[in-house]
Amino acid sequence: MATTAHLFEEPFDADEYIERLAWRTPGGGSKGGAEAFDPKRLLEEFQNHIEELKQLDEKIQRKVEKLEHQCHREAKEFAHKVQDLQRSNQVAFQHFQELDEHISYVATKVCHLGDQLEGVNTPRQRAVEAQRLMTYFNEFLDGDLRSDVFNNPDKIKEAADIIQKLHLIAQELPFDRFADVKAKIASKYHDLERQLIQEFTAAQRRGEIGRMREVAAVLLHFKGYAHCVDVYIKQCQEGAYVRNDVFEDTAVLCQRVNKQVGEVFSSPETVMAKLIQNIFENKLQAHVKEKLDETRHSDVEQYLKNLYDLYTRTTGLATKLTEFNLGSDKHTFLSKLIKSIFSSYLESYIDMEREYLRTRGAMILQRYYDSKNHQKRPVGAGSIQDLKERIRQRTNLPLGPSIDTHGETFLSPELVVNLLQETRHAFERCHRLSDPSDLPKNAFSIFLLLVDHLCVEHIDYALEIGLSAIPSPDAKNANLYFLDVVQQANSIFHLFDKQFNDQLMPLISSSPKLAECLHKKKEVIEQMEVKLDTGIDRTLNCMVGQMKHILATEQKKTDFRPEDENNVMIQYTTACSKVCAYVSRQVEHVRKSMDGKNVDTVLTELGIRFHRLIHEHLQQYSYSSMGGMLAICDVAEYRRCAKDFRVPLVLQLFDTLHALCNLLVVAPDNLKQVCSGEQLTNLDRNLLHAFVQLRVDYRSARLGRHFS
């Protein structure tokens, strides 16, 4: 049975249980062994084991029933016991309530008795205190201070309490009868006050925080308490400013004192605020005045830098000081202190800023033009020369020679960087030093100065000079520098636009001045674009004029009517070669000088004019059969050159021109078929006829009948 019970230990597995039982039976193993498998013996063992399990089950069942019966009996006993405890607890609770009521009754009686005793004792204490004060008052009346409290230095705290009360009483006495005693009490009052302040000072020097706290508590009821605070503040600053950085020294000092005032004074926030006020009104104000007054009239640039630096560091110090307890409205308190120091300087700030920028900008410009040995020409002065120049710009009439700038654009990246740098500093100062209500207006005035110096006096002037330097279209071997002016002007304006967005916009974005700034910027851009467009147009005319000059000097009539039709060895004419080389250089020049869509716009216009020139040029000659072939070769070379433009319209124009040139060599019988081709079918018949008329065999072959 013990073995069988052991087999039922958890975790129980029925299959494993049967397997183990069979394994323990001799001859019952399923895998064989020393003895052969004996099913009868195994069956007998199983039957015996089943009987054993039944007996075990009966035994366990009896034990379970016994335990259940025992559990029911104990549960009933426990329930009776709990009921007894509940009845006992209820009785105890009733006793507790009775006791609580009795305690409350006794406490009420005690409180009533205490009130009665206090009602008796308070007048008695007052009478004793009054008697004691009268005794001391009699001593002052007799003029002989016999009490030990007035003569013992160790009892100065007690003496101070007495004399403070006597001083209050003396204030109520009539002057005519008690003038002498009032004077004696006042003298002793001031003498004790002076001793207490001296004691406080000595304790502060020794670093005795406990003694300082005691003396400060006594002095709190004296009129000299404020003087005690002043002495404390003065002594705190002794030796605190040992470095050249007054702002850092102040921050360290306040950090140190802030820990101490809470341990010494009953109202530390008042003392801390008074310390900071004293530092601002004396130390900082003197420092600011010294730094600014020495440069205000002698060096405006340094004055503005110092003002910005001092104001920034002062506001930074104020921000650090806000972590201390300075009362309910510490931000307003600190703002008033800062205003008291800088108000006189901030009132005139923007006027000095504008005057400095005006002078500085003019100096930067003049220094640049002096370095170029250039005397600025008056622009828009209304002179006869100016009138001629404007007429020449708009009509291309030869009213006199253009200005030779020797390739100088009169645009300086270094000058621009200097102007933008000065303006950036001005915007930073303006943001920091301007009143919030005046900030947009002040920033706009700085922006106008930048527009005047950079856009008008520099970029616009360079464009005017550049326009004046553009040669007439019939000039030979003309050097075209205006595209260089365009390139540099674009680069400069990108920098101008970046500063506008990065530094000006945040200052005016939420004010009405934003519209004025955007309008002014748009106006400046439009004025410059007009001059840029005019200059580019005249430059393109000069390019076409140069091409026309090459064609006029290099192209010969015999190029397209060779004397020996069978001995033509060239691929294209010299004129074509030189024109293509010139055009390629100009296309590259345009790409370097322009950006974005402007490149395609200018190259499209140049390509159209280039095509028009070649088209008109080809119509000036008559062509033999071999000459027509050479013309086709020239146009093919022009078309190859046109690919450099990367403009579909220009390439299409030269494709059409190439198709037109085929009319110069096609057999007469095929003319009508060629004219109906894809590239020529939409062209005007008169244009096709005009090209056919250029053939030398036009009349002999009666080619005109194909267009009748």
PDB file of C-alpha atoms in Angstrom, residues 377-387 390 464:
ATOM      1  CA  ARG A 377      29.183 110.240 -61.632  1.00  0.00           C
ATOM      2  CA  PRO A 378      25.926 111.957 -60.708  1.00  0.00           C
ATOM      3  CA  VAL A 379      23.020 109.757 -61.757  1.00  0.00           C
ATOM      4  CA  GLY A 380      19.772 111.377 -62.859  1.00  0.00           C
ATOM      5  CA  ALA A 381      21.214 114.901 -62.607  1.00  0.00           C
ATOM      6  CA  GLY A 382      19.329 116.164 -65.633  1.00  0.00           C
ATOM      7  CA  SER A 383      22.420 117.161 -67.620  1.00  0.00           C
ATOM      8  CA  ILE A 384      22.660 117.107 -71.429  1.00  0.00           C
ATOM      9  CA  GLN A 385      25.096 114.207 -71.194  1.00  0.00           C
ATOM     10  CA  ASP A 386      22.625 112.314 -69.036  1.00  0.00           C
ATOM     11  CA  LEU A 387      19.837 113.014 -71.538  1.00  0.00           C
ATOM     12  CA  ARG A 390      19.188 107.870 -71.745  1.00  0.00           C
ATOM     13  CA  GLU A 464      23.861 102.754 -64.508  1.00  0.00           C
TER      14      GLU A 464
END
